[in-house]
Short mmCIF file of C-alpha atoms (C1' of nucleotides) in Angstrom, two decimals:
data_model
loop_
_atom_site.label_atom_id
_atom_site.label_comp_id
_atom_site.label_asym_id
_atom_site.label_seq_id
_atom_site.Cartn_x
_atom_site.Cartn_y
_atom_site.Cartn_z
CA MET A 85 -74.76 10.26 -30.33
CA SER A 86 -73.70 6.79 -28.41
CA GLY A 87 -70.24 6.04 -28.34
CA GLN A 88 -66.87 6.29 -30.00
CA GLY A 89 -67.57 2.91 -31.02
CA ALA A 90 -69.25 3.35 -34.88
CA ALA A 91 -67.09 5.81 -35.65
CA PRO A 92 -64.84 3.60 -38.45
CA VAL A 93 -61.84 5.44 -38.03
CA GLY A 94 -59.93 2.39 -36.91
CA GLY A 95 -56.86 4.14 -38.11
CA PRO A 96 -53.18 2.77 -36.90
CA ALA A 97 -52.95 4.97 -34.14
CA ARG A 98 -54.95 7.42 -33.07
CA GLU A 99 -54.33 11.67 -33.90
CA ARG A 100 -55.14 13.78 -31.83
CA GLY A 101 -58.01 15.83 -33.48
CA LEU A 102 -61.08 14.93 -34.54
CA HIS A 103 -60.12 16.52 -37.95
CA ALA A 104 -56.64 14.63 -38.41
CA ARG A 105 -58.32 11.33 -36.92
CA LEU A 106 -60.57 11.77 -40.38
CA LEU A 107 -57.78 12.80 -42.38
CA ALA A 108 -55.73 9.45 -41.31
CA SER A 109 -59.07 7.03 -42.23
CA LEU A 110 -59.59 9.44 -45.35
CA GLY A 111 -56.62 10.18 -47.11
CA PRO A 112 -55.17 6.22 -46.75
CA ALA A 113 -58.61 5.46 -48.22
CA ILE A 114 -57.72 7.93 -51.23
CA THR A 115 -54.22 6.75 -51.59
CA ALA A 116 -55.37 3.44 -52.09
CA GLY A 117 -57.77 3.47 -54.51
CA GLU A 118 -60.94 2.86 -52.28
CA TYR A 119 -62.01 5.79 -53.99
CA PRO A 120 -61.69 5.79 -57.37
CA PRO A 121 -60.60 9.26 -59.51
CA GLY A 122 -64.04 10.88 -59.99
CA THR A 123 -65.72 9.64 -56.57
CA VAL A 124 -68.10 11.93 -55.62
CA LEU A 125 -67.70 12.46 -51.72
CA ARG A 126 -70.36 14.83 -49.95
CA THR A 127 -69.07 16.83 -47.12
CA GLU A 128 -72.67 16.48 -44.67
CA GLU A 129 -72.16 12.54 -45.98
CA LEU A 130 -69.02 12.19 -44.61
CA ALA A 131 -69.95 14.21 -41.51
CA ALA A 132 -72.74 11.12 -41.20
CA ARG A 133 -70.87 8.70 -41.95
CA TYR A 134 -67.72 9.76 -39.23
CA GLU A 135 -69.52 10.96 -36.80
CA VAL A 136 -68.42 14.71 -36.96
CA SER A 137 -69.47 18.08 -37.23
CA ARG A 138 -69.72 19.47 -40.76
CA THR A 139 -67.36 21.75 -39.84
CA VAL A 140 -64.66 19.26 -38.69
CA ALA A 141 -65.50 17.33 -42.54
CA ARG A 142 -65.09 20.42 -43.96
CA GLU A 143 -61.59 20.82 -42.18
CA ALA A 144 -60.15 17.84 -43.48
CA VAL A 145 -61.79 17.86 -47.08
CA ARG A 146 -59.78 21.61 -47.39
CA VAL A 147 -56.58 19.86 -46.41
CA LEU A 148 -57.06 16.93 -48.91
CA GLU A 149 -57.82 19.19 -51.20
CA SER A 150 -54.05 21.51 -50.74
CA MET A 151 -52.61 17.98 -51.26
CA HIS A 152 -54.51 17.82 -54.58
CA LEU A 153 -56.29 14.58 -53.47
CA VAL A 154 -59.56 16.11 -53.92
CA GLU A 155 -61.58 18.77 -55.29
CA SER A 156 -64.52 20.77 -53.87
CA ARG A 157 -66.99 22.36 -57.05
CA ARG A 158 -70.07 23.93 -55.28
CA ARG A 159 -73.52 21.83 -56.30
CA VAL A 160 -71.30 19.02 -57.56
CA GLY A 161 -69.66 17.67 -54.07
CA VAL A 162 -65.97 16.65 -53.22
CA THR A 163 -64.44 14.77 -56.48
CA VAL A 164 -61.49 12.87 -55.85
CA LEU A 165 -59.21 13.42 -58.35
CA PRO A 166 -56.89 11.07 -60.55
CA ALA A 167 -53.20 9.88 -59.18
CA GLU A 168 -51.15 12.32 -61.23
CA GLU A 169 -52.63 15.47 -59.32
CA TRP A 170 -51.47 14.27 -56.21
CA ASN A 171 -48.70 16.11 -54.58
CA VAL A 172 -47.02 13.12 -54.40
CA TYR A 173 -44.08 14.93 -52.58
CA ASP A 174 -45.94 15.48 -49.38
CA PRO A 175 -44.98 13.26 -46.16
CA GLN A 176 -47.76 12.81 -44.98
CA VAL A 177 -49.25 10.75 -48.62
CA ILE A 178 -46.13 9.18 -49.15
CA THR A 179 -46.70 7.96 -45.56
CA TRP A 180 -50.39 6.89 -46.81
CA ARG A 181 -48.60 5.51 -49.88
CA LEU A 182 -46.36 3.51 -48.73
CA ALA A 183 -48.78 2.00 -45.88
CA GLY A 184 -51.19 0.97 -48.70
CA ALA A 185 -51.67 -0.92 -51.50
CA ASP A 186 -49.02 0.32 -54.00
CA ARG A 187 -46.19 0.23 -51.64
CA GLY A 188 -43.99 -1.19 -53.88
CA ARG A 189 -44.88 1.22 -56.91
CA GLN A 190 -44.00 3.64 -54.13
CA LEU A 191 -40.95 2.58 -52.86
CA ARG A 192 -40.09 1.85 -56.29
CA SER A 193 -40.57 5.63 -57.21
CA LEU A 194 -39.04 6.89 -54.39
CA THR A 195 -35.61 4.62 -54.45
CA VAL A 196 -35.26 6.76 -57.95
CA LEU A 197 -35.41 9.20 -57.09
CA ARG A 198 -33.26 9.15 -54.40
CA SER A 199 -30.83 7.31 -56.97
CA ALA A 200 -30.90 10.85 -58.83
CA VAL A 201 -30.71 12.94 -55.99
CA GLU A 202 -28.01 11.49 -53.39
CA PRO A 203 -24.91 10.88 -55.63
CA VAL A 204 -25.31 14.68 -56.43
CA ALA A 205 -25.69 15.73 -52.82
CA ALA A 206 -22.91 13.94 -51.79
CA ARG A 207 -20.49 15.85 -54.20
CA LEU A 208 -22.04 19.02 -52.66
CA ALA A 209 -21.34 17.65 -49.19
CA ALA A 210 -18.32 17.04 -50.35
CA GLU A 211 -17.78 20.36 -51.01
CA LEU A 212 -19.60 22.17 -48.14
CA ALA A 213 -19.75 20.16 -45.31
CA THR A 214 -18.87 21.19 -41.74
CA PRO A 215 -16.47 19.60 -39.86
CA GLU A 216 -18.78 18.28 -37.28
CA GLU A 217 -20.89 16.90 -40.12
CA CYS A 218 -17.71 15.30 -41.55
CA ALA A 219 -17.27 13.67 -38.15
CA ALA A 220 -20.64 12.35 -37.90
CA LEU A 221 -20.56 10.90 -41.08
CA THR A 222 -17.26 8.56 -40.17
CA GLU A 223 -19.27 8.00 -36.95
CA HIS A 224 -22.09 6.70 -38.46
CA ALA A 225 -19.79 4.76 -41.61
CA LEU A 226 -18.48 3.14 -38.23
CA GLY A 227 -21.27 2.09 -36.93
CA MET A 228 -22.75 0.51 -39.94
CA VAL A 229 -19.41 -1.41 -39.84
CA ALA A 230 -19.51 -2.24 -36.06
CA THR A 231 -23.44 -3.31 -36.90
CA SER A 232 -23.72 -5.30 -40.30
CA ARG A 233 -23.01 -8.21 -38.10
CA GLY A 234 -24.58 -10.38 -36.42
CA GLN A 235 -28.22 -9.75 -36.40
CA GLN A 236 -28.11 -6.32 -35.73
CA LEU A 237 -30.54 -4.73 -38.48
CA GLU A 238 -32.24 -2.35 -35.99
CA ASN A 239 -28.78 -0.81 -34.84
CA TYR A 240 -27.61 -0.81 -38.40
CA LEU A 241 -30.85 1.03 -39.54
CA VAL A 242 -30.17 3.50 -37.29
CA HIS A 243 -26.46 4.34 -38.39
CA ASP A 244 -27.60 4.19 -41.99
CA THR A 245 -30.66 6.65 -41.83
CA ALA A 246 -28.39 9.13 -39.69
CA PHE A 247 -25.52 8.69 -42.64
CA HIS A 248 -28.17 9.65 -45.21
CA ARG A 249 -29.79 12.14 -43.31
CA THR A 250 -26.23 13.70 -42.54
CA VAL A 251 -25.23 13.58 -46.31
CA LEU A 252 -28.55 15.62 -47.45
CA ARG A 253 -28.45 18.13 -44.73
CA ALA A 254 -24.52 18.44 -45.31
CA SER A 255 -25.41 19.18 -49.37
CA ARG A 256 -26.60 23.07 -47.82
CA ASN A 257 -30.06 22.75 -50.86
CA GLU A 258 -33.30 22.43 -48.48
CA MET A 259 -34.60 20.88 -51.23
CA PHE A 260 -32.59 17.84 -50.75
CA ALA A 261 -32.33 18.27 -46.93
CA ARG A 262 -36.52 17.90 -47.03
CA LEU A 263 -35.71 14.42 -48.73
CA GLY A 264 -34.05 12.82 -45.55
CA ASP A 265 -37.61 11.65 -44.36
CA VAL A 266 -37.84 10.16 -47.51
CA VAL A 267 -35.09 8.51 -47.24
CA ALA A 268 -35.20 7.22 -43.91
CA ALA A 269 -38.80 6.06 -44.70
CA VAL A 270 -37.84 3.69 -47.99
CA LEU A 271 -34.66 2.71 -45.90
CA ALA A 272 -36.83 1.48 -42.64
CA GLY A 273 -39.39 -0.39 -45.34
CA ARG A 274 -36.56 -2.11 -46.84
CA THR A 275 -35.46 -3.12 -43.62
CA HIS A 276 -38.69 -4.30 -42.07
CA HIS A 277 -40.95 -5.32 -44.75
CA GLU A 278 -38.71 -6.95 -47.50
CA VAL A 279 -35.18 -8.22 -48.32
CA MET A 280 -32.99 -7.75 -45.37
CA PHE A 281 -33.10 -11.28 -44.08
CA SER A 282 -29.59 -11.52 -43.53
CA ASP A 283 -26.88 -9.54 -42.59
CA PRO A 284 -26.70 -6.70 -45.13
CA ARG A 285 -23.71 -6.77 -47.81
CA GLN A 286 -20.68 -5.98 -46.83
CA GLU A 287 -19.64 -4.40 -50.42
CA ALA A 288 -22.62 -1.70 -49.08
CA VAL A 289 -20.78 -1.14 -45.87
CA THR A 290 -17.61 -0.39 -47.73
CA LEU A 291 -19.24 2.02 -50.54
CA HIS A 292 -20.71 4.00 -47.06
CA VAL A 293 -17.21 4.12 -45.42
CA GLN A 294 -15.87 5.97 -49.48
CA VAL A 295 -18.34 8.30 -49.54
CA ALA A 296 -17.52 9.89 -45.87
CA GLU A 297 -13.63 9.34 -46.74
CA ALA A 298 -14.11 11.20 -49.56
CA VAL A 299 -16.40 14.24 -48.11
CA ARG A 300 -13.65 14.26 -45.61
CA GLU A 301 -11.27 14.51 -47.67
CA ARG A 302 -13.24 17.15 -50.55
CA ASP A 303 -13.40 14.93 -53.42
CA GLY A 304 -16.76 15.56 -54.61
CA ALA A 305 -16.02 13.48 -57.94
CA ARG A 306 -15.46 9.99 -55.65
CA ALA A 307 -18.28 10.68 -53.23
CA GLU A 308 -20.65 11.13 -55.67
CA ARG A 309 -19.44 7.93 -57.56
CA ALA A 310 -19.63 5.92 -54.32
CA MET A 311 -23.06 7.24 -53.46
CA ARG A 312 -24.00 6.00 -56.89
CA THR A 313 -22.95 2.83 -56.83
CA ILE A 314 -25.14 2.83 -53.79
CA THR A 315 -27.91 3.91 -54.98
CA GLU A 316 -27.44 1.72 -58.13
CA ASP A 317 -26.92 -1.43 -55.73
CA ALA A 318 -30.89 -0.25 -53.88
CA MET A 319 -32.43 -0.34 -57.37
CA ALA A 320 -31.35 -3.52 -58.28
CA GLU A 321 -32.33 -5.21 -55.09
CA LEU A 322 -35.65 -3.66 -55.43
CA ASP A 323 -36.17 -4.63 -59.28
CA VAL A 324 -35.51 -8.28 -58.26
CA LEU A 325 -37.99 -7.88 -56.20
CA ALA A 326 -40.48 -6.32 -58.29
CA PRO A 327 -39.08 -6.31 -61.93
CA MET B 192 -54.87 48.37 -33.41
CA SER B 193 -56.50 49.30 -36.45
CA GLY B 194 -53.29 50.01 -38.48
CA GLN B 195 -54.10 49.24 -42.31
CA GLY B 196 -57.44 49.55 -41.53
CA ALA B 197 -59.88 46.93 -43.26
CA ALA B 198 -58.97 44.20 -44.94
CA PRO B 199 -55.48 43.37 -46.06
CA VAL B 200 -56.70 40.79 -48.87
CA GLY B 201 -55.28 43.01 -51.67
CA GLY B 202 -53.73 39.63 -52.97
CA PRO B 203 -51.82 39.51 -56.53
CA ALA B 204 -55.22 37.90 -58.22
CA ARG B 205 -58.60 37.16 -56.34
CA GLU B 206 -58.47 34.07 -55.62
CA ARG B 207 -62.37 32.79 -55.23
CA GLY B 208 -63.79 31.91 -52.09
CA LEU B 209 -62.77 33.46 -49.04
CA HIS B 210 -60.34 31.19 -47.16
CA ALA B 211 -58.20 30.37 -50.57
CA ARG B 212 -57.61 34.69 -50.34
CA LEU B 213 -57.11 34.17 -47.19
CA LEU B 214 -54.44 31.97 -47.71
CA ALA B 215 -53.09 33.85 -50.42
CA SER B 216 -51.87 36.81 -48.06
CA LEU B 217 -50.67 34.60 -45.13
CA GLY B 218 -49.13 32.10 -46.91
CA PRO B 219 -46.95 34.70 -48.58
CA ALA B 220 -46.65 36.48 -45.59
CA ILE B 221 -45.50 34.06 -43.54
CA THR B 222 -42.65 32.78 -46.77
CA ALA B 223 -41.54 35.69 -46.99
CA GLY B 224 -40.56 36.29 -43.49
CA GLU B 225 -43.12 38.44 -42.43
CA TYR B 226 -43.49 36.57 -39.75
CA PRO B 227 -40.43 35.12 -38.34
CA PRO B 228 -40.77 31.90 -36.52
CA GLY B 229 -42.26 31.49 -33.66
CA THR B 230 -44.05 34.51 -34.02
CA VAL B 231 -47.82 33.36 -32.45
CA LEU B 232 -51.32 34.13 -34.57
CA ARG B 233 -54.31 33.40 -32.90
CA THR B 234 -57.49 32.24 -35.39
CA GLU B 235 -59.47 34.48 -33.40
CA GLU B 236 -57.07 37.77 -34.20
CA LEU B 237 -56.72 36.74 -37.81
CA ALA B 238 -60.50 36.28 -38.30
CA ALA B 239 -60.57 40.11 -37.18
CA ARG B 240 -58.00 41.55 -39.20
CA TYR B 241 -58.99 40.01 -42.52
CA GLU B 242 -62.45 40.58 -41.55
CA VAL B 243 -64.10 36.87 -41.73
CA SER B 244 -65.21 34.30 -39.77
CA ARG B 245 -63.70 32.39 -37.23
CA THR B 246 -64.38 29.24 -39.64
CA VAL B 247 -62.76 30.33 -42.57
CA ALA B 248 -59.73 31.39 -40.32
CA ARG B 249 -59.85 27.99 -39.27
CA GLU B 250 -59.97 26.47 -41.89
CA ALA B 251 -56.76 28.45 -44.07
CA VAL B 252 -54.94 27.68 -40.81
CA ARG B 253 -55.28 23.94 -41.22
CA VAL B 254 -53.82 24.60 -44.48
CA LEU B 255 -50.80 25.89 -43.41
CA GLU B 256 -50.50 23.42 -40.74
CA SER B 257 -50.60 20.81 -43.66
CA MET B 258 -47.53 23.03 -45.54
CA HIS B 259 -45.80 22.87 -41.97
CA LEU B 260 -45.65 26.32 -42.20
CA VAL B 261 -47.64 27.00 -38.81
CA GLU B 262 -48.62 24.61 -35.73
CA SER B 263 -51.26 24.96 -34.08
CA ARG B 264 -51.75 24.44 -30.04
CA ARG B 265 -54.11 24.46 -27.43
CA ARG B 266 -54.18 27.63 -25.29
CA VAL B 267 -50.58 28.80 -27.34
CA GLY B 268 -52.17 29.71 -30.54
CA VAL B 269 -50.69 29.37 -34.39
CA THR B 270 -46.91 29.45 -33.63
CA VAL B 271 -44.82 30.32 -36.94
CA LEU B 272 -42.41 27.40 -37.87
CA PRO B 273 -38.89 28.14 -38.77
CA ALA B 274 -38.07 27.24 -42.70
CA GLU B 275 -36.22 23.90 -42.58
CA GLU B 276 -39.61 22.72 -40.94
CA TRP B 277 -41.35 23.83 -44.71
CA ASN B 278 -42.75 21.88 -47.16
CA VAL B 279 -40.99 22.87 -49.90
CA TYR B 280 -42.10 20.78 -52.04
CA ASP B 281 -45.51 21.74 -51.66
CA PRO B 282 -46.13 23.96 -55.17
CA GLN B 283 -48.34 26.30 -53.53
CA VAL B 284 -45.19 27.28 -51.03
CA ILE B 285 -43.08 26.75 -54.14
CA THR B 286 -45.28 29.48 -55.97
CA TRP B 287 -45.19 31.85 -52.75
CA ARG B 288 -41.50 31.91 -52.87
CA LEU B 289 -40.70 32.30 -56.04
CA ALA B 290 -42.57 35.72 -56.00
CA GLY B 291 -41.68 36.82 -52.81
CA ALA B 292 -37.71 37.76 -51.33
CA ASP B 293 -35.76 34.59 -51.24
CA ARG B 294 -36.91 34.55 -54.90
CA GLY B 295 -33.06 34.12 -55.31
CA ARG B 296 -32.57 31.67 -53.16
CA GLN B 297 -35.56 29.46 -54.50
CA LEU B 298 -34.41 29.59 -58.06
CA ARG B 299 -31.04 28.52 -57.17
CA SER B 300 -32.23 25.61 -54.81
CA LEU B 301 -34.40 24.48 -57.61
CA THR B 302 -31.74 24.93 -60.31
CA VAL B 303 -29.89 22.28 -58.27
CA LEU B 304 -32.70 19.98 -57.93
CA ARG B 305 -33.07 20.16 -61.31
CA SER B 306 -28.96 19.10 -62.08
CA ALA B 307 -29.42 15.46 -60.12
CA VAL B 308 -33.50 14.70 -61.43
CA GLU B 309 -33.10 15.75 -65.28
CA PRO B 310 -30.42 13.88 -66.12
CA VAL B 311 -31.66 10.39 -64.68
CA ALA B 312 -35.09 11.56 -66.18
CA ALA B 313 -33.90 11.97 -69.84
CA ARG B 314 -31.75 8.43 -69.30
CA LEU B 315 -34.95 6.26 -68.37
CA ALA B 316 -36.93 8.61 -71.14
CA ALA B 317 -34.42 7.01 -73.33
CA GLU B 318 -35.31 3.53 -72.21
CA LEU B 319 -38.87 3.95 -71.42
CA ALA B 320 -39.88 6.83 -74.01
CA THR B 321 -43.45 6.33 -76.33
CA PRO B 322 -42.95 7.06 -80.16
CA GLU B 323 -45.65 9.50 -79.47
CA GLU B 324 -43.42 11.47 -76.76
CA CYS B 325 -40.12 10.84 -78.97
CA ALA B 326 -41.90 12.70 -81.59
CA ALA B 327 -42.92 15.73 -79.48
CA LEU B 328 -39.16 15.88 -78.41
CA THR B 329 -38.27 16.28 -81.92
CA GLU B 330 -40.73 18.63 -82.20
CA HIS B 331 -40.22 20.87 -79.24
CA ALA B 332 -36.21 20.63 -79.95
CA LEU B 333 -36.79 21.76 -83.90
CA GLY B 334 -39.42 24.34 -81.97
CA MET B 335 -36.29 25.97 -79.94
CA VAL B 336 -33.74 25.65 -82.86
CA ALA B 337 -36.78 27.97 -85.08
CA THR B 338 -37.41 30.01 -82.04
CA SER B 339 -33.91 30.63 -81.06
CA ARG B 340 -33.19 33.91 -83.52
CA GLY B 341 -34.91 37.18 -83.80
CA GLN B 342 -36.06 38.09 -80.18
CA GLN B 343 -38.56 35.15 -80.09
CA LEU B 344 -38.21 34.16 -76.26
CA GLU B 345 -41.68 33.68 -75.47
CA ASN B 346 -42.57 31.44 -77.78
CA TYR B 347 -38.72 29.73 -77.08
CA LEU B 348 -39.56 29.32 -73.46
CA VAL B 349 -42.98 27.71 -74.71
CA HIS B 350 -41.02 25.18 -76.36
CA ASP B 351 -38.38 24.81 -73.78
CA THR B 352 -41.11 24.11 -71.35
CA ALA B 353 -42.62 21.46 -73.07
CA PHE B 354 -39.45 19.88 -73.71
CA HIS B 355 -38.25 19.70 -70.10
CA ARG B 356 -42.04 18.25 -69.23
CA THR B 357 -42.17 15.86 -72.07
CA VAL B 358 -39.11 14.15 -70.88
CA LEU B 359 -40.34 14.61 -67.28
CA ARG B 360 -43.27 12.40 -67.91
CA ALA B 361 -41.54 9.96 -70.40
CA SER B 362 -39.46 8.92 -67.28
CA ARG B 363 -42.12 6.98 -66.22
CA ASN B 364 -41.66 8.31 -62.78
CA GLU B 365 -44.37 9.61 -61.01
CA MET B 366 -41.86 11.80 -58.62
CA PHE B 367 -39.80 13.14 -61.51
CA ALA B 368 -43.50 13.98 -63.73
CA ARG B 369 -44.08 15.53 -60.65
CA LEU B 370 -41.92 17.94 -61.36
CA GLY B 371 -42.57 19.41 -64.55
CA ASP B 372 -44.65 22.53 -62.96
CA VAL B 373 -41.53 23.22 -60.85
CA VAL B 374 -38.96 23.42 -64.22
CA ALA B 375 -41.74 25.22 -65.93
CA ALA B 376 -41.54 28.10 -62.88
CA VAL B 377 -38.26 28.04 -62.89
CA LEU B 378 -37.54 28.18 -66.97
CA ALA B 379 -40.39 31.25 -66.92
CA GLY B 380 -38.70 33.00 -64.01
CA ARG B 381 -35.49 32.91 -66.00
CA THR B 382 -36.92 33.98 -68.83
CA HIS B 383 -38.86 36.80 -67.05
CA HIS B 384 -36.66 38.18 -64.25
CA GLU B 385 -33.09 37.91 -64.92
CA VAL B 386 -30.92 36.88 -67.33
CA MET B 387 -31.84 36.50 -71.05
CA PHE B 388 -31.99 39.80 -72.81
CA SER B 389 -30.49 38.47 -75.43
CA ASP B 390 -31.55 35.40 -77.62
CA PRO B 391 -30.89 32.00 -76.19
CA ARG B 392 -27.34 30.64 -76.42
CA GLN B 393 -26.80 28.23 -79.67
CA GLU B 394 -24.63 25.74 -77.40
CA ALA B 395 -28.23 25.07 -75.10
CA VAL B 396 -30.59 25.01 -78.31
CA THR B 397 -28.14 22.32 -80.17
CA LEU B 398 -28.34 20.07 -76.71
CA HIS B 399 -31.92 19.87 -76.59
CA VAL B 400 -31.41 18.67 -79.70
CA GLN B 401 -29.06 16.03 -79.11
CA VAL B 402 -31.44 15.01 -76.43
CA ALA B 403 -34.12 14.72 -78.25
CA GLU B 404 -31.74 12.33 -80.92
CA ALA B 405 -30.38 10.17 -77.99
CA VAL B 406 -34.07 9.81 -76.49
CA ARG B 407 -35.33 8.53 -80.28
CA GLU B 408 -31.90 6.25 -80.70
CA ARG B 409 -32.33 4.74 -76.90
CA ASP B 410 -28.99 6.17 -76.12
CA GLY B 411 -29.62 6.71 -72.14
CA ALA B 412 -25.81 7.10 -71.60
CA ARG B 413 -25.60 10.04 -74.79
CA ALA B 414 -29.23 11.64 -73.34
CA GLU B 415 -28.21 11.54 -69.80
CA ARG B 416 -24.88 13.11 -70.74
CA ALA B 417 -26.28 15.78 -72.42
CA MET B 418 -28.89 16.50 -70.34
CA ARG B 419 -26.00 16.77 -67.46
CA THR B 420 -24.12 19.85 -69.56
CA ILE B 421 -27.83 21.34 -69.89
CA THR B 422 -28.06 21.68 -66.42
CA GLU B 423 -24.61 22.79 -65.33
CA ASP B 424 -25.03 25.36 -68.54
CA ALA B 425 -28.49 26.65 -65.86
CA MET B 426 -26.44 26.49 -62.51
CA ALA B 427 -23.50 28.54 -63.96
CA GLU B 428 -26.02 31.00 -65.17
CA LEU B 429 -26.91 31.62 -61.99
CA ASP B 430 -23.83 31.00 -60.07
CA VAL B 431 -22.91 33.86 -62.10
CA LEU B 432 -25.63 36.30 -61.02
CA ALA B 433 -25.89 35.11 -57.27
CA PRO B 434 -22.41 33.53 -56.23
"C1'" DT C 48 -88.04 19.83 -86.25
"C1'" DG C 49 -84.33 20.50 -84.77
"C1'" DG C 50 -81.47 22.68 -82.12
"C1'" DA C 51 -79.18 26.52 -79.86
"C1'" DC C 52 -80.66 29.60 -76.00
"C1'" DT C 53 -82.17 31.28 -72.03
"C1'" DC C 54 -85.14 30.81 -67.53
"C1'" DT C 55 -85.85 28.52 -63.28
"C1'" DT C 56 -85.24 24.69 -59.56
"C1'" DA C 57 -82.40 21.94 -56.78
"C1'" DT C 58 -78.50 21.01 -54.79
"C1'" DT C 59 -74.21 21.60 -52.29
"C1'" DA C 60 -70.77 23.70 -50.79
"C1'" DG C 61 -69.20 27.82 -48.48
"C1'" DT C 62 -69.90 31.44 -44.70
"C1'" DC C 63 -71.27 33.17 -40.24
"C1'" DA C 64 -72.95 33.99 -34.96
"C1'" DT C 65 -73.00 31.35 -30.87
"C1'" DA C 66 -72.13 28.26 -27.30
"C1'" DC C 67 -69.61 24.61 -25.38
"C1'" DT C 68 -65.85 21.73 -24.68
"C1'" DT C 69 -61.15 20.51 -23.76
"C1'" DA C 70 -56.48 20.47 -23.62
"C1'" DA C 71 -52.06 23.31 -21.67
"C1'" DT C 72 -50.24 26.90 -19.26
"C1'" DT C 73 -49.61 30.11 -15.32
"C1'" DG C 74 -49.53 31.17 -11.50
"C1'" DG C 75 -51.13 30.74 -6.78
"C1'" DC C 76 -51.29 28.40 -2.26
"C1'" DG C 77 -50.53 24.64 0.79
"C1'" DC D 256 -40.96 22.18 -4.25
"C1'" DG D 257 -44.95 20.52 -5.92
"C1'" DC D 258 -49.96 20.21 -6.67
"C1'" DC D 259 -54.45 22.47 -7.82
"C1'" DA D 260 -57.22 25.63 -9.92
"C1'" DA D 261 -57.90 29.76 -12.82
"C1'" DT D 262 -57.08 31.38 -17.46
"C1'" DT D 263 -56.68 31.34 -22.25
"C1'" DA D 264 -57.38 29.77 -26.91
"C1'" DA D 265 -57.86 26.27 -29.95
"C1'" DG D 266 -61.33 22.35 -31.09
"C1'" DT D 267 -66.01 20.77 -31.58
"C1'" DA D 268 -70.98 21.19 -32.52
"C1'" DT D 269 -74.98 23.90 -34.72
"C1'" DG D 270 -78.53 25.88 -36.87
"C1'" DA D 271 -79.32 29.54 -40.37
"C1'" DC D 272 -78.76 31.93 -44.22
"C1'" DT D 273 -75.87 32.60 -48.67
"C1'" DA D 274 -73.92 31.52 -53.35
"C1'" DA D 275 -72.79 28.84 -57.15
"C1'" DT D 276 -74.10 25.96 -60.47
"C1'" DA D 277 -75.42 22.02 -63.10
"C1'" DA D 278 -79.29 20.79 -64.96
"C1'" DG D 279 -84.15 20.59 -66.71
"C1'" DA D 280 -87.65 23.04 -68.11
"C1'" DG D 281 -89.36 26.34 -71.16
"C1'" DT D 282 -88.77 29.64 -75.25
"C1'" DC D 283 -87.58 30.91 -79.64
"C1'" DC D 284 -85.51 31.15 -84.01
"C1'" DA D 285 -83.83 28.75 -88.50
#
DNA sequence: TGGACTCTTATTAGTCATACTTAATTGGCG
DNA sequence: CGCCAATTAAGTATGACTAATAAGAGTCCA
């Protein structure tokens, strides 16, 4: 019972709640492949290892099970499932994987998903965006222009993220809107880890302005084309990095 | 208090495990809007109402929380979150919503998502499909041809579903592959509930054959075009139904 | 002899009741 | 108006018990 020192819960940030901390330790470990598919974890063992009660361990396992990361069976234990079973759309799973080893793979998967979704979202946004959303798009596009030179990557990222979020929300499709966080994660990842040593490419900035214009003018086809070019550029960047 | 008395757990199919049964009762109720956003459920009350222990109620709440359907706060209780917060990609949430009241909305959201994803998946499949997958595509396309006349909707559905699943898997993108279940649910929903009184339209069948051909011939552009037509037809069908 | 079938047993998740801790809201008091 | 204490409901811990079920021992029939 000594101190809180022993528990190997050295997560990045201490979540609140014991079960959340356990989750923040187990989730990344599983998604990182530290426990290969088929590995059996017993709840009692987990409770002992992390110095928590079985109650807490069970709750964490329940959540992992709902993410299809593990399967719990009587007389067997908690079995780690193969990656094909995982709920790869779960924001938490995405976060864990982006923080872990196959970060590259995850980033490329998400970028391909973006390339499918965002052009269609842009077309829908052109048809359905409210005046407020049109204004927000223009504003953020101009913000990108203003911050595209002179090492202002962080400010640029803020506008870029807001821009894409707005497009996805304006598409009036809940499934698209939900991908706002994903896109934000991808953009942040790109800025903070790889590429982007220098200022963003001017063509990319121009394309965002074009999307904003096209949406304002209700030109769905043009909005879609411009956005498609944006996402294709993003894919090209990644392919250079990890072919 | 007494209300409808004992455990109103009479879900559609009895899940195994008390907590799963509770989940199968609470999940659909929340996604159906029976508990409006802001509604507060106390775990103790839930435990009493469903005649389970607090432990079980808490585990169910934990899972609902991981789906962002509810938020649990000390001294407040378990608050139902607004729909914008929900994890709409969680297969369980999708199932619940498809079974519930706003089934139509959900079906249209998913169909729009399909229209974004499947054409891109078809293009990637044309580039990356294995010979076995090419063969499977052809086989299922031919199966659709064979079952497209004479009230064989169930058999047709089997081939249709398998076809789309194969395309998504052949795209070699885990995010796309994971949507196989979603597409299956949409196709099944369409066959079993709405439209489709009579045999499927022959143009649709032909388009599937074209996708299979294009993939076999590694013609990404053609595969994408044909698939885009398929998904646009699917959207048109729905818009007629619920404009 | 061998294989298939049944019965037993050991193991681990699942459930329950209870006691206690902690955080946060609320309302009263200075 | 702000601070402090009381209250409330979630969070945690523990121990006892239940229930599946995998696996092995034992049995029967071909």
